Coordinates of C-alpha atoms in Angstrom, one line a residue:
X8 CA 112.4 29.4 106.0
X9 CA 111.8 28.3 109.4
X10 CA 108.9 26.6 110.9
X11 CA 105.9 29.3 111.6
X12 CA 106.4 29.2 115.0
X13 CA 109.8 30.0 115.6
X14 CA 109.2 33.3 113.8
X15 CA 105.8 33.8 116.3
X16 CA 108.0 33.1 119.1
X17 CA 110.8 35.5 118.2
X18 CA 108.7 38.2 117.9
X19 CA 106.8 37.4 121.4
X20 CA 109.5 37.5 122.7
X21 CA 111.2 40.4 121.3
X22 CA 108.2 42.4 122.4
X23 CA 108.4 40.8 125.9
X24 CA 111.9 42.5 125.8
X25 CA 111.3 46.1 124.9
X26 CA 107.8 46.3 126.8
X27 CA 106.1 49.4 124.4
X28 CA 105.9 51.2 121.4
X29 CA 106.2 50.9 117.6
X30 CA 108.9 48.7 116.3
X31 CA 109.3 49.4 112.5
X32 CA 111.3 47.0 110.1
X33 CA 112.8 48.3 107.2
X34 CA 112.9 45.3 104.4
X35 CA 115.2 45.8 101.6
X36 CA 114.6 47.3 98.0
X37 CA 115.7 46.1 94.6
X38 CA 119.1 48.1 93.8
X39 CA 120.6 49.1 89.7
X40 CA 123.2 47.9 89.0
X41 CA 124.0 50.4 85.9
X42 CA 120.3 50.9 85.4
X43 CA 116.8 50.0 87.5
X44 CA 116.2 46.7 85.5
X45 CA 119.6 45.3 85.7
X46 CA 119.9 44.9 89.6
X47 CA 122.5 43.9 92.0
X48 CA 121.6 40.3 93.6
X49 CA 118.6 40.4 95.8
X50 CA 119.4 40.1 99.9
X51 CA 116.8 40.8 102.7
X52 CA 117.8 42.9 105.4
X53 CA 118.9 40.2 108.2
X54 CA 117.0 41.6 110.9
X55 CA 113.4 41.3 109.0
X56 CA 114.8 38.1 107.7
X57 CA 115.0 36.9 111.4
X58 CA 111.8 38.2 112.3
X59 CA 109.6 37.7 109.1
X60 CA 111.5 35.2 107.2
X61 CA 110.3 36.6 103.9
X62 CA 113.5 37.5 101.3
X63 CA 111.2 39.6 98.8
X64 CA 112.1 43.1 98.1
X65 CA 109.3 45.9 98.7
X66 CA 108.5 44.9 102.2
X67 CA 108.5 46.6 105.8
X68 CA 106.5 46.0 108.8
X69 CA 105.7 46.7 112.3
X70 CA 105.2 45.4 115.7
X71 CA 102.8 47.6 117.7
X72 CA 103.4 46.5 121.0
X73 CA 101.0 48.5 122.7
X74 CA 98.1 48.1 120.1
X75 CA 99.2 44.4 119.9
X76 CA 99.1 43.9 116.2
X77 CA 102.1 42.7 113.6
X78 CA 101.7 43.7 110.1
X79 CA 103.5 43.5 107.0
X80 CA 103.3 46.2 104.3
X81 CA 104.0 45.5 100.8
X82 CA 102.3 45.4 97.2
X83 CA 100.5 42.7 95.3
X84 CA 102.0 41.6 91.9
X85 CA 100.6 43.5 88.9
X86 CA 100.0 41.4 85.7
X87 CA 103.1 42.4 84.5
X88 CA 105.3 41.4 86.9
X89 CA 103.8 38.2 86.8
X90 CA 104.7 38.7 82.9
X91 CA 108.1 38.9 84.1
X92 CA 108.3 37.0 87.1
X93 CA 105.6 34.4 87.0
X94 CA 103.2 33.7 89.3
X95 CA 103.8 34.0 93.1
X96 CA 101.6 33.6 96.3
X97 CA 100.2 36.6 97.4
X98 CA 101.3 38.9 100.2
X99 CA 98.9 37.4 102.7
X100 CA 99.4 33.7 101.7
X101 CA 103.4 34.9 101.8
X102 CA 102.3 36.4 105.6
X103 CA 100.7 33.9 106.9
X104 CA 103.5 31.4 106.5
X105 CA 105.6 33.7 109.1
X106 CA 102.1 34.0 111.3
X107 CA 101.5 37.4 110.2
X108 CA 97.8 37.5 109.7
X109 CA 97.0 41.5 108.8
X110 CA 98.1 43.3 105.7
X111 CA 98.3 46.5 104.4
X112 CA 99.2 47.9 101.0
X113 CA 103.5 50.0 101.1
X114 CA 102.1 53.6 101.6
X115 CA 99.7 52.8 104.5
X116 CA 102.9 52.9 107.0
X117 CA 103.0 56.0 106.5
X118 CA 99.4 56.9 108.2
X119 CA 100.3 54.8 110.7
X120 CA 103.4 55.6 111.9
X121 CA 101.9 59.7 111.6
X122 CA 99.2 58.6 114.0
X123 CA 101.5 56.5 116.3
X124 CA 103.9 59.6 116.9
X125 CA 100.2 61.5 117.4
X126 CA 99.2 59.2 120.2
X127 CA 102.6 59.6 122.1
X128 CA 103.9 56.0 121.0
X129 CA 107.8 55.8 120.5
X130 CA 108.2 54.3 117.2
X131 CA 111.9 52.6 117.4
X132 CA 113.9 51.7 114.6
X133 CA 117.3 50.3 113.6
X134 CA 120.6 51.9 112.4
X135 CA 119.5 52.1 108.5
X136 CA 122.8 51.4 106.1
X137 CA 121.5 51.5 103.0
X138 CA 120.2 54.9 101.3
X139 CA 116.7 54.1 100.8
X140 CA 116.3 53.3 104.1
X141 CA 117.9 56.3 105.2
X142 CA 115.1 57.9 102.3
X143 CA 112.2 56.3 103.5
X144 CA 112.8 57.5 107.5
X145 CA 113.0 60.7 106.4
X146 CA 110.0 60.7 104.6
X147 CA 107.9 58.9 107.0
X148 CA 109.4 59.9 110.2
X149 CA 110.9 63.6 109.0
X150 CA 114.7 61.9 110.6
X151 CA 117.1 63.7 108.7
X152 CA 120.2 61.0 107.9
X153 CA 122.6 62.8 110.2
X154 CA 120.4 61.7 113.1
X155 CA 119.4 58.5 112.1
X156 CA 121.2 56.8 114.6
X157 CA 118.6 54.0 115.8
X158 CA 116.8 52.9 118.7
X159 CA 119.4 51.7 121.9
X160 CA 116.7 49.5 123.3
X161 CA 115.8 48.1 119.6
X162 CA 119.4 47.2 118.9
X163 CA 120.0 45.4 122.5
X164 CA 116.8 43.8 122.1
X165 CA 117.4 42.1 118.9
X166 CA 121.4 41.9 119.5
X167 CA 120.0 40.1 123.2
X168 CA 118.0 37.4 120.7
X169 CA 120.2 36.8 117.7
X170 CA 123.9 37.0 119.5
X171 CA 122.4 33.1 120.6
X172 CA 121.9 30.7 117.9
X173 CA 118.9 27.9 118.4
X174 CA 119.7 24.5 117.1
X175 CA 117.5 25.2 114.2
X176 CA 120.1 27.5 113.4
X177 CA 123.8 25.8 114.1
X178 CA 122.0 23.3 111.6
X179 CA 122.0 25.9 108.9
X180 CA 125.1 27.3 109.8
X181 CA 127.3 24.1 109.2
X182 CA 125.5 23.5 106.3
X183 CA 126.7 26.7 105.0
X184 CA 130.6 26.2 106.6
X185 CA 130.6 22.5 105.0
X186 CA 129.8 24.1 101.6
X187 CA 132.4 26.8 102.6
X188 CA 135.2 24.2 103.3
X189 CA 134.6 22.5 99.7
X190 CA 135.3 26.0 98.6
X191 CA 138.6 26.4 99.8
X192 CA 139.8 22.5 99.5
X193 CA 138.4 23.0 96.1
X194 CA 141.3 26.3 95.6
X195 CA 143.7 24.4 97.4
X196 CA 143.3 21.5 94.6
X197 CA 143.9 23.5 91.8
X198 CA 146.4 26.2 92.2
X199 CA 149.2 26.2 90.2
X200 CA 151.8 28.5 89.3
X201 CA 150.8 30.0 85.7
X202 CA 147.5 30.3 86.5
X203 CA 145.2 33.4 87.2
X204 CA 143.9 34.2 90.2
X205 CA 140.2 34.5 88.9
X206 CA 140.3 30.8 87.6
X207 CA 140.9 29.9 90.5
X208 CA 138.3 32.1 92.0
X209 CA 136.1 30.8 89.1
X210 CA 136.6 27.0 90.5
X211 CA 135.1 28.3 93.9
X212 CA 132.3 30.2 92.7
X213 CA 131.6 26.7 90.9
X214 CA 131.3 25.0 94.3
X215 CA 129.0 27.4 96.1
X216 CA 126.7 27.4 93.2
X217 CA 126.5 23.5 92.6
X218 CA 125.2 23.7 96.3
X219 CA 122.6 26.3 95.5
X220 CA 124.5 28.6 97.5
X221 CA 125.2 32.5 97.1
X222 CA 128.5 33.9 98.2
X223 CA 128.3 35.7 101.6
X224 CA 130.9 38.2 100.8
X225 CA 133.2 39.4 98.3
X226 CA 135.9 36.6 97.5
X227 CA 139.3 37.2 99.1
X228 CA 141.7 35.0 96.7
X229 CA 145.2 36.8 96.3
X230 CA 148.7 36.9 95.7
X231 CA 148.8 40.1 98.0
X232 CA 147.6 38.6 101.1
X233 CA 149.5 41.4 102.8
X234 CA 145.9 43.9 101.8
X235 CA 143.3 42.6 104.4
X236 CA 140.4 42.8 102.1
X237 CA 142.0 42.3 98.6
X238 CA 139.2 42.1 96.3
X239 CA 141.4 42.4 93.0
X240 CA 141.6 38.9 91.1
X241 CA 143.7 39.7 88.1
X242 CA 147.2 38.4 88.8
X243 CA 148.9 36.2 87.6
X244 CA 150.6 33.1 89.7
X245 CA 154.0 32.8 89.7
X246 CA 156.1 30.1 91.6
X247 CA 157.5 31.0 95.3
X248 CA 153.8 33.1 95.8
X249 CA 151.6 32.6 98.8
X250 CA 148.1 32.4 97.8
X251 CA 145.5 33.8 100.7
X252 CA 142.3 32.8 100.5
X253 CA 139.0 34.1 102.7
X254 CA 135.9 33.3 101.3
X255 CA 132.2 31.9 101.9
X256 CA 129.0 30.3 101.2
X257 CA 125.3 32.0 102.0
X258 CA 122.4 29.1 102.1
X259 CA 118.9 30.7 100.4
X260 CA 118.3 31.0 104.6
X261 CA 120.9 33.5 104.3
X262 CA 122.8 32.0 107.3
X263 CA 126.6 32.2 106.5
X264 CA 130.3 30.3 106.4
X265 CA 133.3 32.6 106.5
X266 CA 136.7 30.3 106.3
X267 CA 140.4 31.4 105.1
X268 CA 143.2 29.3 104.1
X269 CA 146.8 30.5 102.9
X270 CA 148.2 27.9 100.4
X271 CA 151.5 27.8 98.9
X272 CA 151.9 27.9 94.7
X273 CA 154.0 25.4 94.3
X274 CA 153.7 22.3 95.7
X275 CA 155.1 22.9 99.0
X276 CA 156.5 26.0 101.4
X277 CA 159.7 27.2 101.1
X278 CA 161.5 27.1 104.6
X279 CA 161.0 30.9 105.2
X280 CA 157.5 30.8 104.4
X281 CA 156.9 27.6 106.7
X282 CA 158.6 28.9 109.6
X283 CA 155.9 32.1 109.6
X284 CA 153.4 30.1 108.4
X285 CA 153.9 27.4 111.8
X286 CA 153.7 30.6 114.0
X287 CA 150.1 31.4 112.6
X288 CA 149.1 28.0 113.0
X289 CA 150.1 28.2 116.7
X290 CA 148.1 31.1 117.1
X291 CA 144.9 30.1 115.4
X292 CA 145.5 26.3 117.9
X293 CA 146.3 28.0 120.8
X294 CA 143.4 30.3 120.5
X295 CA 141.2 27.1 119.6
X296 CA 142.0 25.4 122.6
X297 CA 141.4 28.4 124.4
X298 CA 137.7 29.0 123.8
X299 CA 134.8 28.5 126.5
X300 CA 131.9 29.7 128.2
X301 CA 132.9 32.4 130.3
X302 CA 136.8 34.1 128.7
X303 CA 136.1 37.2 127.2
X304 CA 137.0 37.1 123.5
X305 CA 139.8 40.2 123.6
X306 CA 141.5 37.6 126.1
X307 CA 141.8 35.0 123.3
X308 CA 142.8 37.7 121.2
X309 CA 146.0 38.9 123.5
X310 CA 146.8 35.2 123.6
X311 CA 147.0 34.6 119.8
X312 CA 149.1 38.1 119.7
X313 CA 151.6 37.2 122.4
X314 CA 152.0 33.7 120.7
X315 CA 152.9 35.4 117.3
X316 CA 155.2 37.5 119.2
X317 CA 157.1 34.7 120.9
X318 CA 157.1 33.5 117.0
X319 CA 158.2 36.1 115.5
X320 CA 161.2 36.9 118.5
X321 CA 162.3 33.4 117.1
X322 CA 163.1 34.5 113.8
X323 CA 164.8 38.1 115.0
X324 CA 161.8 40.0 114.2
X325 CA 160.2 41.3 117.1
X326 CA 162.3 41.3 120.9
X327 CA 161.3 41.9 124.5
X328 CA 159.1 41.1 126.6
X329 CA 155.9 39.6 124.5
X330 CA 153.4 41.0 127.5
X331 CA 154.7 44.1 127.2
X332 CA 154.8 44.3 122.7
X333 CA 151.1 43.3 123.4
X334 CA 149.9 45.7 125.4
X335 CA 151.5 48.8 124.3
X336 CA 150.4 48.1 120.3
X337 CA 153.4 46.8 118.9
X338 CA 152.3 43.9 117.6
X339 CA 150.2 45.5 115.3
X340 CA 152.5 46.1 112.5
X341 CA 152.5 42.4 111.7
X342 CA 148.7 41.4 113.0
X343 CA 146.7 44.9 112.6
X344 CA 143.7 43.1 112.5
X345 CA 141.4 41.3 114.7
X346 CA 141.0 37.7 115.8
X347 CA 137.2 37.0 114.6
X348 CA 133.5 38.3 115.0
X349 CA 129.8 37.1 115.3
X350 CA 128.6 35.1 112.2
X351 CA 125.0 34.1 111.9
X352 CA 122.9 35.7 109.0
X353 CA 125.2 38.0 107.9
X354 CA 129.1 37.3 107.9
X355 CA 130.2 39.9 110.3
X356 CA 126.7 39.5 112.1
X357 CA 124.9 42.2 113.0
X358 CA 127.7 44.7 112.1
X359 CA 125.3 47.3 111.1
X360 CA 123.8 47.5 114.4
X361 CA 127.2 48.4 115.7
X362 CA 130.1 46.6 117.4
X363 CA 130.2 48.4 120.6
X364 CA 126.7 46.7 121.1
X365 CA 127.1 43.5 119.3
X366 CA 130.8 42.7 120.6
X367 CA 131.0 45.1 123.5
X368 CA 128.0 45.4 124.9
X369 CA 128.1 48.7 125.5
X370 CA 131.3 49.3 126.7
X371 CA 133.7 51.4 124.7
X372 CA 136.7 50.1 121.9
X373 CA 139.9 50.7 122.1
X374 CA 141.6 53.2 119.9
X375 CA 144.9 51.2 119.8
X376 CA 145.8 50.7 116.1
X377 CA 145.0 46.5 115.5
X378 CA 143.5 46.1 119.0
X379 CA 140.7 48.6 117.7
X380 CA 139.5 46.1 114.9
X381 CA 138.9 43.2 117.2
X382 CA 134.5 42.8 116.6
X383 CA 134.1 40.0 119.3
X384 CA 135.5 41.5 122.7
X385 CA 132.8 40.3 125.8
X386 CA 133.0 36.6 127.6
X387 CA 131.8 33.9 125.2
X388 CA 128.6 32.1 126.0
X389 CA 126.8 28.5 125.1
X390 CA 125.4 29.8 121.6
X391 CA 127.8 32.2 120.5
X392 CA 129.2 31.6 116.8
X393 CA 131.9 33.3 115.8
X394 CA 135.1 33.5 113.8
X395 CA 138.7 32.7 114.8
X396 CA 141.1 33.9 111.9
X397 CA 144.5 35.1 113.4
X398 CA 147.0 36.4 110.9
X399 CA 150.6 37.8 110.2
X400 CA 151.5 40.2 107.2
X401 CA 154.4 41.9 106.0
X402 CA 152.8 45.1 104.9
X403 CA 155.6 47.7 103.1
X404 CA 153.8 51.0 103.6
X405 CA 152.9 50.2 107.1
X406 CA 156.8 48.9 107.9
X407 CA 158.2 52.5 106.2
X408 CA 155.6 54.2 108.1
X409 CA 156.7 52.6 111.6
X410 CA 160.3 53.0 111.0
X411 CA 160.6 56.6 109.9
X412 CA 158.6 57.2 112.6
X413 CA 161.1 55.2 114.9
X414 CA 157.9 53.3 116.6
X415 CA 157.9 50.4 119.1
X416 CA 161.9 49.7 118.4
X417 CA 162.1 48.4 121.9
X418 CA 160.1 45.2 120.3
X419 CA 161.1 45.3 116.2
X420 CA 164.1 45.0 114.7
X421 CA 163.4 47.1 111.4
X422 CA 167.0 45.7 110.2
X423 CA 165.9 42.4 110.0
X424 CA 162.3 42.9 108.9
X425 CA 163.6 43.9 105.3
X426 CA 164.4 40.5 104.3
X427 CA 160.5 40.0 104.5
X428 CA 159.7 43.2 103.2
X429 CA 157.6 41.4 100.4
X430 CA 157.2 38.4 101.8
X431 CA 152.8 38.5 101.7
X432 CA 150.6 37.5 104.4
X433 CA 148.8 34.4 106.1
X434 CA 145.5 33.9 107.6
X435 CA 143.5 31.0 108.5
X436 CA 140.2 31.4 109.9
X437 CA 137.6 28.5 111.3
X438 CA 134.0 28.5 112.3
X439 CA 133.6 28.0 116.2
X440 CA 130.3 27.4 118.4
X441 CA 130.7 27.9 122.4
X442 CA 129.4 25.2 124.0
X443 CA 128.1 23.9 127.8
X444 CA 131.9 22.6 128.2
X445 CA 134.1 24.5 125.6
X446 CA 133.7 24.3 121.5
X447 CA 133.0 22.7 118.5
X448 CA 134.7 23.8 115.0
X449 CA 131.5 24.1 112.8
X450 CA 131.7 22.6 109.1
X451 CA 134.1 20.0 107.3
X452 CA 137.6 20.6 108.6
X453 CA 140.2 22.4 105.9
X454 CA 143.7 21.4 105.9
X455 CA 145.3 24.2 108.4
X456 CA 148.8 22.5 109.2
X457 CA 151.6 22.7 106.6
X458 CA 151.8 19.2 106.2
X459 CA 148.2 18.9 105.7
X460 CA 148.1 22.0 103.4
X461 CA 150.9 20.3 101.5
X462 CA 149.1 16.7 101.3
X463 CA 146.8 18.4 99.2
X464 CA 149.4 19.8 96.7

């Protein structure tokens, strides 16, 4: 937690910004994992966590702008969860470390949001994304789920605050990326042909936890890097594999590191893999270089596609005119995801209040297959942290799929593109903050060249 007054001044300003009406934060609930006792791992909704600092499950609260009161709804501990549990401050000694001064017992929200609706008052609320939330507005505000789609001038409000990280926050933020690099130099250390992929996973897992640190997503740590989000971490290492890695580390703040490395299992790259592997690199540095106040993000993102085209014309994969590969989509089949997004307290920050408001600001995504996945799309700004994790992938299904289809065979030579057929993916992904003058790579550098990936070895 925060200092007191930084979460007093977020929420006077937050209610400077919206001007009227009830603003109702749903906290997060405990959650079975294969029954009520045995739970998933507690995490507070990010939004509440920003505004009310408080990561304990059973609380909501409210902001009534037009009454001028902040309250936090919750329950105090019975003598049996103190049984369980041990003993805890109360709700208003927890409240009154956020500046939060009233407090009412869980079901008195309801009453008050019944009379607010009674008195005319919009009551605005955020995109909910998890099913008791979805619950709860029903019951309280009769919203059945299909409607539930949050309040516009809620979501810019809060996306118009948190989109711009204070220093108190860059601090936590690079704690969490230097704990994230230890991660990956920690995989890079140990891999080894004959080993598992989930010992290797186990090695990282060691790290964050040694640094008191939770895992801010599900570990990506594969054989298959050519499956964006593989989650699977049963195989087996064998010599000549690529190993993808994208993992990171979540401080008890709950501010985040996201970083990926691709690693060879042996002790160096083979000369096909190199050569690909040196064409990602050149799109992740060219990108690099290419951040600063001002350059819209999808900009950066052409860039680091028409670079791994130029790459990949060099090895008689792709031909024509890279400008022209970009913009109609065929670059996709190799890079069909985006270049990076918002990271803060949550990974992908802020994703549940949607993209197009987070990323966009409003304005609409493409539909273009690979360009539609890019999170981060507006001009960057002095504040903005976000990812930058350009990738190439050889995906079978996807290359069978194009060529039946005969797509984009101005720009890919399907002939060719069977010798890598099964050749895996690379990504490598850094932290960046946006600066008065440019950027600054947040967290411990990673090895990201070949040589230095293969100094490590």
């Amino acid at each position: 937690m925060f200092d007191k007054e930084t979460y007093v001044q977020r929420r006077a300003l937050l209610k400077k910004n919206i001007g009227s009406g009830v603003l109702l934060f749903l906290g997060n609930d405990e959650q079975g994992l294969n029954y009520e006792d045995n739970a998933f791992r507690y995490r507070q909704d990010s939004t509440f966590l920003y505004y009310f600092g408080l990561s304990f499950a059973g609380l909501s609260a409210i902001i009534d702008i037009d009454e001028d009161k902040e309250i936090i709804f919750g329950d105090e501990l019975t003598i049996d969860h103190i049984v369980w549990m041990g003993t805890q401050p109360t709700l208003k000694e927890k409240s009154e470390r956020v500046g939060i001064r009233e407090t009412l017992p869980s079901v008195a929200i309801i009453s008050y949001l019944h009379k607010a609706v009674q008195k005319g008052q919009t009551v605005h609320y955020l995109p909910p994304y998890r099913p008791e939330h979805k619950l709860k507005l029903m019951d309280w505000l009769g919203i059945p789920p299909a409607r539930q789609e949050g309040s516009v001038p809620f979501i810019r409000a809060v996306v118009a605050q948190r989109n711009y990280k204070s220093a108190e926050e860059i601090a936590e933020i690079e704690k969490a990326c230097d704990v994230t690099a230890d991660m990956h130099i920690k995989a890079m250390e140990v891999i080894r042909p004959g080993m598992y992929e989930y010992e290797v996973v186990a090695e990282m897992n060691r790290v964050a936890e040694m640094n008191n640190c939770e895992l801010s997503f599900p570990t990506i740590a594969t054989i298959n890097g050519q499956t964006l989000h593989n989650h699977y971490h049963g195989n087996k290492i064998k010599s000549g594999d690529l190993f993808l890695i994208d993992a990171g580390a979540e401080l008890p703040s709950g501010y985040c590191g996201d970083m990926s490395s691709t690693v060879p299992a042996d002790k160096t790259f083979t000369s096909k893999q190199r050569a690909v592997y040196e064409i990602q690199n050149a799109m992740h540095l060219e990108s690099v270089k290419a951040l600063r106040p001002g350059i819209p993000y999808m900009e950066v993102y052409d860039l680091s596609a028409r670079v791994m085209v130029e790459g990949l014309k060099g090895l008689g994969l792709m031909k024509g005119n890279a400008d022209d590969a970009v913009r109609e989509g065929a670059h996709a089949l190799f890079y069909p995801h985006g270049l990076g997004h918002m990271m803060g307290l949550d990974v992908h920050d802020m994703e549940n209040l949607g993209e197009v408001w987070v990323g966009y600001n409003g304005q609409p995504k493409s539909t273009q297959f690979g360009r539609k996945s890019q999170r981060l799309a507006i001009p960057l700004e002095p504040g903005f942290v976000h990812t930058v994790e350009p990738g190439i992938y050889f995906i079978p299904e996807l290359i069978d799929m194009w060529k039946e289809g005969k797509k984009f065979t101005d720009f890919i030579n399907y002939d060719k593109l069977e010798e890598y057929r099964d050749f895996g993916g690379i990504r490598n992904e850094e932290d960046y903050l946006i600066t008065e003058t440019g950027a600054r790579r947040l967290g411990k550098k990673i090895p990201l060249t070949p040589e230095e990936v293969e100094a490590l070895r």
